CSV table of C-alpha atoms in Angstrom, one decimal:
chain,number,residue,atom,x,y,z
I,1,MET,CA,198.3,42.8,176.2
I,2,LEU,CA,198.7,39.8,173.9
I,3,THR,CA,201.3,40.0,171.2
I,4,LYS,CA,200.0,40.6,167.7
I,5,ARG,CA,200.6,37.7,165.3
I,6,ILE,CA,202.0,37.9,161.7
I,7,ILE,CA,200.8,35.0,159.6
I,8,PRO,CA,201.9,34.1,156.0
I,9,CYS,CA,199.3,32.3,153.9
I,10,LEU,CA,200.4,29.5,151.5
I,11,ASP,CA,197.9,28.6,148.7
I,12,VAL,CA,198.8,25.1,147.6
I,13,LYS,CA,198.0,23.5,144.3
I,14,ASN,CA,199.5,20.3,142.9
I,15,GLY,CA,202.1,20.4,145.6
I,16,ARG,CA,203.3,24.0,144.9
I,17,VAL,CA,202.6,27.5,146.3
I,18,VAL,CA,200.8,29.1,143.5
I,19,LYS,CA,201.0,32.8,144.1
I,20,GLY,CA,204.6,32.8,143.1
I,21,VAL,CA,207.8,33.0,145.2
I,22,ASN,CA,210.7,35.3,144.4
I,23,PHE,CA,212.7,36.4,147.4
I,24,GLU,CA,216.2,36.1,148.9
I,25,GLY,CA,217.4,32.7,150.0
I,26,ILE,CA,214.7,30.7,148.3
I,27,ARG,CA,214.8,29.7,144.7
I,28,ASP,CA,212.7,27.2,142.7
I,29,VAL,CA,210.3,25.9,145.5
I,30,SER,CA,208.9,22.5,144.4
I,31,SER,CA,207.3,22.0,147.8
I,32,PRO,CA,205.8,24.6,150.2
I,33,VAL,CA,207.7,22.8,153.0
I,34,GLU,CA,210.8,24.8,152.2
I,35,LEU,CA,208.8,28.0,152.2
I,36,ALA,CA,207.2,27.1,155.5
I,37,GLU,CA,210.7,26.6,157.0
I,38,PHE,CA,211.8,29.9,155.6
I,39,TYR,CA,208.9,31.8,157.2
I,40,SER,CA,209.4,30.0,160.4
I,41,SER,CA,213.1,31.0,160.5
I,42,CYS,CA,212.1,34.6,159.7
I,43,GLY,CA,209.9,34.9,162.7
I,44,ALA,CA,206.4,34.1,161.5
I,45,ASP,CA,204.1,33.4,164.4
I,46,GLU,CA,201.9,30.9,162.5
I,47,LEU,CA,201.3,29.6,159.0
I,48,VAL,CA,198.1,29.0,157.1
I,49,PHE,CA,197.9,26.4,154.3
I,50,TYR,CA,195.0,26.4,151.9
I,51,ASP,CA,194.5,23.4,149.6
I,52,ILE,CA,192.8,25.4,146.9
I,53,THR,CA,192.0,22.4,144.6
I,54,ALA,CA,190.4,20.3,147.4
I,55,SER,CA,189.8,17.3,145.1
I,56,PHE,CA,190.4,13.9,146.5
I,57,GLU,CA,193.8,13.4,144.7
I,58,GLU,CA,195.1,16.8,145.6
I,59,ARG,CA,194.2,16.3,149.3
I,60,LYS,CA,196.3,13.1,149.3
I,61,ILE,CA,199.3,15.1,148.0
I,62,PHE,CA,198.5,17.9,150.4
I,63,THR,CA,198.4,15.6,153.4
I,64,ASP,CA,201.9,14.4,152.6
I,65,ILE,CA,203.1,18.0,152.4
I,66,LEU,CA,201.4,18.8,155.7
I,67,LYS,CA,203.0,15.9,157.5
I,68,GLU,CA,206.4,16.9,156.2
I,69,ALA,CA,205.9,20.5,157.1
I,70,ALA,CA,204.6,19.6,160.6
I,71,SER,CA,207.7,17.5,161.2
I,72,ARG,CA,210.1,20.4,160.3
I,73,VAL,CA,208.2,23.6,161.3
I,74,PHE,CA,207.5,24.2,165.0
I,75,ILE,CA,205.0,27.1,164.9
I,76,PRO,CA,201.2,26.6,164.7
I,77,LEU,CA,199.8,25.4,161.4
I,78,THR,CA,196.3,26.1,160.3
I,79,VAL,CA,194.9,24.1,157.3
I,80,GLY,CA,191.9,24.9,155.2
I,81,GLY,CA,190.3,24.1,151.8
I,82,GLY,CA,187.7,21.4,151.2
I,83,ILE,CA,186.9,21.0,154.9
I,84,ASN,CA,183.3,19.6,154.8
I,85,SER,CA,183.1,17.0,157.6
I,86,LEU,CA,184.5,15.8,160.9
I,87,GLU,CA,186.4,13.3,158.9
I,88,ASP,CA,188.2,16.1,157.1
I,89,PHE,CA,189.0,17.7,160.5
I,90,ASP,CA,190.3,14.4,161.7
I,91,ARG,CA,192.5,13.8,158.6
I,92,VAL,CA,194.3,17.2,158.8
I,93,LEU,CA,194.7,17.2,162.6
I,94,LYS,CA,196.2,13.7,162.4
I,95,SER,CA,198.6,15.0,159.7
I,96,GLY,CA,200.0,17.6,162.0
I,97,ALA,CA,197.7,20.6,161.7
I,98,ASP,CA,197.1,22.6,165.0
I,99,LYS,CA,194.0,24.3,163.7
I,100,VAL,CA,191.5,23.7,160.9
I,101,SER,CA,189.9,26.5,158.9
I,102,VAL,CA,186.4,26.0,157.6
I,103,ASN,CA,184.5,28.3,155.2
I,104,SER,CA,182.2,26.9,152.5
I,105,GLY,CA,181.8,23.6,154.5
I,106,ALA,CA,180.3,25.6,157.4
I,107,ILE,CA,177.9,27.4,155.0
I,108,LYS,CA,176.7,24.1,153.6
I,109,ASN,CA,176.5,22.6,157.1
I,110,PRO,CA,176.3,25.2,159.9
I,111,SER,CA,176.4,22.5,162.6
I,112,LEU,CA,179.9,21.5,161.5
I,113,ILE,CA,181.5,24.2,163.7
I,114,TYR,CA,179.5,23.1,166.7
I,115,GLU,CA,180.3,19.4,166.1
I,116,ALA,CA,184.0,20.1,165.5
I,117,ALA,CA,184.4,22.3,168.6
I,118,LYS,CA,182.7,19.7,170.7
I,119,ARG,CA,185.0,16.9,169.5
I,120,TYR,CA,188.3,18.7,169.1
I,121,GLY,CA,187.9,21.9,171.2
I,122,SER,CA,187.3,25.5,170.1
I,123,GLN,CA,191.0,26.2,169.9
I,124,CYS,CA,191.1,23.9,166.8
I,125,VAL,CA,188.2,25.5,164.9
I,126,VAL,CA,188.8,28.6,162.8
I,127,LEU,CA,185.9,30.1,160.9
I,128,SER,CA,187.1,31.7,157.7
I,129,ALA,CA,184.8,34.1,155.8
I,130,ASP,CA,185.2,35.8,152.4
I,131,VAL,CA,183.1,38.9,152.7
I,132,LYS,CA,182.1,41.6,150.2
I,133,ARG,CA,179.9,44.7,150.3
I,134,VAL,CA,176.7,44.1,148.3
I,135,ASP,CA,174.4,47.2,148.2
I,136,GLY,CA,176.0,48.5,151.3
I,137,VAL,CA,175.6,45.2,153.3
I,138,PHE,CA,178.5,42.9,154.2
I,139,ARG,CA,177.7,39.5,152.6
I,140,VAL,CA,179.4,36.1,152.9
I,141,PHE,CA,180.7,34.5,149.7
I,142,ALA,CA,181.4,30.9,149.1
I,143,LYS,CA,183.5,28.8,146.6
I,144,GLY,CA,186.6,31.0,146.8
I,145,GLY,CA,184.7,34.2,146.8
I,146,ARG,CA,182.8,33.5,143.6
I,147,GLU,CA,179.3,32.7,144.9
I,148,ASN,CA,177.2,35.2,146.9
I,149,THR,CA,175.4,33.2,149.6
I,150,GLY,CA,173.2,36.1,150.6
I,151,ILE,CA,174.2,35.6,154.2
I,152,GLU,CA,174.7,38.8,156.2
I,153,ALA,CA,178.3,38.5,157.5
I,154,ILE,CA,178.2,40.0,161.0
I,155,SER,CA,175.4,37.8,162.2
I,156,TRP,CA,177.0,34.8,160.5
I,157,LEU,CA,180.3,35.4,162.3
I,158,ARG,CA,178.5,36.0,165.6
I,159,ARG,CA,176.7,32.7,165.2
I,160,GLY,CA,180.0,31.0,164.4
I,161,GLU,CA,181.4,32.2,167.8
I,162,GLU,CA,178.2,31.0,169.5
I,163,ASN,CA,178.7,27.6,167.9
I,164,GLY,CA,182.2,27.2,169.2
I,165,ALA,CA,184.6,28.7,166.7
I,166,GLY,CA,187.9,29.7,168.5
I,167,GLU,CA,188.9,32.4,166.0
I,168,ILE,CA,187.8,34.1,162.8
I,169,VAL,CA,189.7,34.9,159.6
I,170,LEU,CA,188.1,37.8,157.9
I,171,ASN,CA,189.1,38.1,154.2
I,172,SER,CA,187.7,41.2,152.6
I,173,ILE,CA,187.1,40.5,148.9
I,174,ASP,CA,186.9,44.3,148.3
I,175,THR,CA,190.5,44.9,149.4
I,176,ASP,CA,192.0,41.5,148.5
I,177,GLY,CA,194.9,41.9,146.1
I,178,VAL,CA,194.5,45.6,145.9
I,179,LYS,CA,197.5,46.2,148.3
I,180,LYS,CA,196.1,49.5,149.6
I,181,GLY,CA,195.6,48.4,153.2
I,182,PHE,CA,193.3,46.2,155.2
I,183,ASP,CA,189.6,46.8,155.2
I,184,ILE,CA,189.4,48.7,158.5
I,185,GLU,CA,185.7,49.5,158.3
I,186,MET,CA,184.7,45.9,157.8
I,187,LEU,CA,187.2,44.6,160.4
I,188,ARG,CA,186.0,47.2,163.0
I,189,GLU,CA,182.4,45.9,162.7
I,190,VAL,CA,183.5,42.3,163.1
I,191,CYS,CA,185.9,43.0,166.0
I,192,ASP,CA,183.1,44.9,167.8
I,193,ALA,CA,180.6,42.0,167.2
I,194,VAL,CA,182.6,39.1,168.5
I,195,ASN,CA,184.8,38.3,171.5
I,196,ILE,CA,187.1,35.7,169.9
I,197,PRO,CA,190.4,36.6,168.0
I,198,VAL,CA,190.0,38.1,164.6
I,199,ILE,CA,192.6,37.7,161.9
I,200,ALA,CA,192.7,40.3,159.2
I,201,SER,CA,193.2,39.2,155.7
I,202,GLY,CA,193.1,41.0,152.3
I,203,GLY,CA,194.7,44.2,151.3
I,204,ALA,CA,198.2,44.3,152.8
I,205,GLY,CA,200.6,46.0,150.5
I,206,SER,CA,203.3,47.3,152.9
I,207,ALA,CA,204.6,47.1,156.5
I,208,GLU,CA,202.8,50.3,157.2
I,209,ASP,CA,199.4,48.6,156.4
I,210,PHE,CA,200.0,46.3,159.4
I,211,ILE,CA,200.9,49.2,161.6
I,212,GLU,CA,197.7,51.0,160.6
I,213,LEU,CA,195.7,47.8,161.3
I,214,PHE,CA,197.0,47.3,164.8
I,215,LYS,CA,197.1,51.0,165.8
I,216,THR,CA,193.5,51.6,164.5
I,217,LEU,CA,192.0,48.4,165.7
I,218,PRO,CA,193.7,47.2,168.9
I,219,LYS,CA,191.1,44.3,168.9
I,220,ALA,CA,192.6,42.8,165.8
I,221,ASP,CA,194.7,39.9,166.8
I,222,ALA,CA,196.7,39.1,163.7
I,223,GLY,CA,197.5,40.2,160.2
I,224,LEU,CA,197.5,37.5,157.4
I,225,ALA,CA,199.0,38.0,153.9
I,226,ALA,CA,200.4,36.1,151.0
I,227,SER,CA,202.0,37.8,148.0
I,228,VAL,CA,203.7,40.7,150.0
I,229,PHE,CA,205.6,38.1,151.9
I,230,HIS,CA,206.1,35.7,149.0
I,231,PHE,CA,207.6,38.4,146.8
I,232,GLY,CA,209.7,40.0,149.5
I,233,GLU,CA,207.8,43.3,149.5
I,234,VAL,CA,207.4,42.9,153.3
I,235,LYS,CA,210.1,41.1,155.3
I,236,ILE,CA,208.7,39.7,158.6
I,237,LYS,CA,211.8,40.6,160.7
I,238,ASP,CA,211.6,44.2,159.4
I,239,LEU,CA,207.9,44.3,159.9
I,240,LYS,CA,208.2,43.1,163.5
I,241,ALA,CA,211.0,45.6,164.2
I,242,LEU,CA,208.7,48.4,162.9
I,243,MET,CA,205.8,47.1,165.1
I,244,LYS,CA,208.0,47.2,168.2
I,245,LYS,CA,209.1,50.7,167.3
I,246,ASN,CA,205.4,51.7,167.2
I,247,ASN,CA,204.8,50.1,170.6
I,248,ILE,CA,202.7,47.3,169.2
I,249,PRO,CA,203.2,44.1,171.3
I,250,VAL,CA,205.0,41.6,169.1
I,251,ARG,CA,207.1,38.4,169.4
I,252,ILE,CA,210.6,39.2,168.1
């Protein structure tokens, strides 16, 4: 069985991680590069960077950060935010990203996933989706979860797989930031619908939430979180030790 991945997420704005950082060994972080190095040394399996401003100027700054991180961190890096074209894929891959996460860009141009997979390979293409229940139906939201696209989520993600996406990041808006656990119901439907890796995002509040995720949904490939790692509420080494204790395959 493949090992389950633990993935910290860094939201970057104006060259800083914006969800706040307050944990042992790291003080005033002016660049997310130091934070990326910290997570790498703690045993993170991968890192996700999101450029949450995505303006032209911010991307230029972000590219510099990405290049520096890629030169100092030797675990896979996924980059997302403002990915709307093959040129955006090209820019971040040439800056050192291993994978590119696309969300709103794919909603605006559904052929982007197919075109990117054809040019760079499915292993480089990550389809990210912000999903929320609307009248009992899972709907895809755009623009950072603010705009209801009306798209039914399960069929959208299945279509993404058919177009060549190599994995899916499923962020449940309903559980995001609540810290009461991952959205098991939503994740189960997605895991059953697709055959590519599914990364769970939204809701982690403790190490036990990751244990519940992997025990309940063996098909889930990874758990992604931000603030619980940034604030030291969950330490990756402790989490992985707990996973091993629970017979969950993990890279120590």
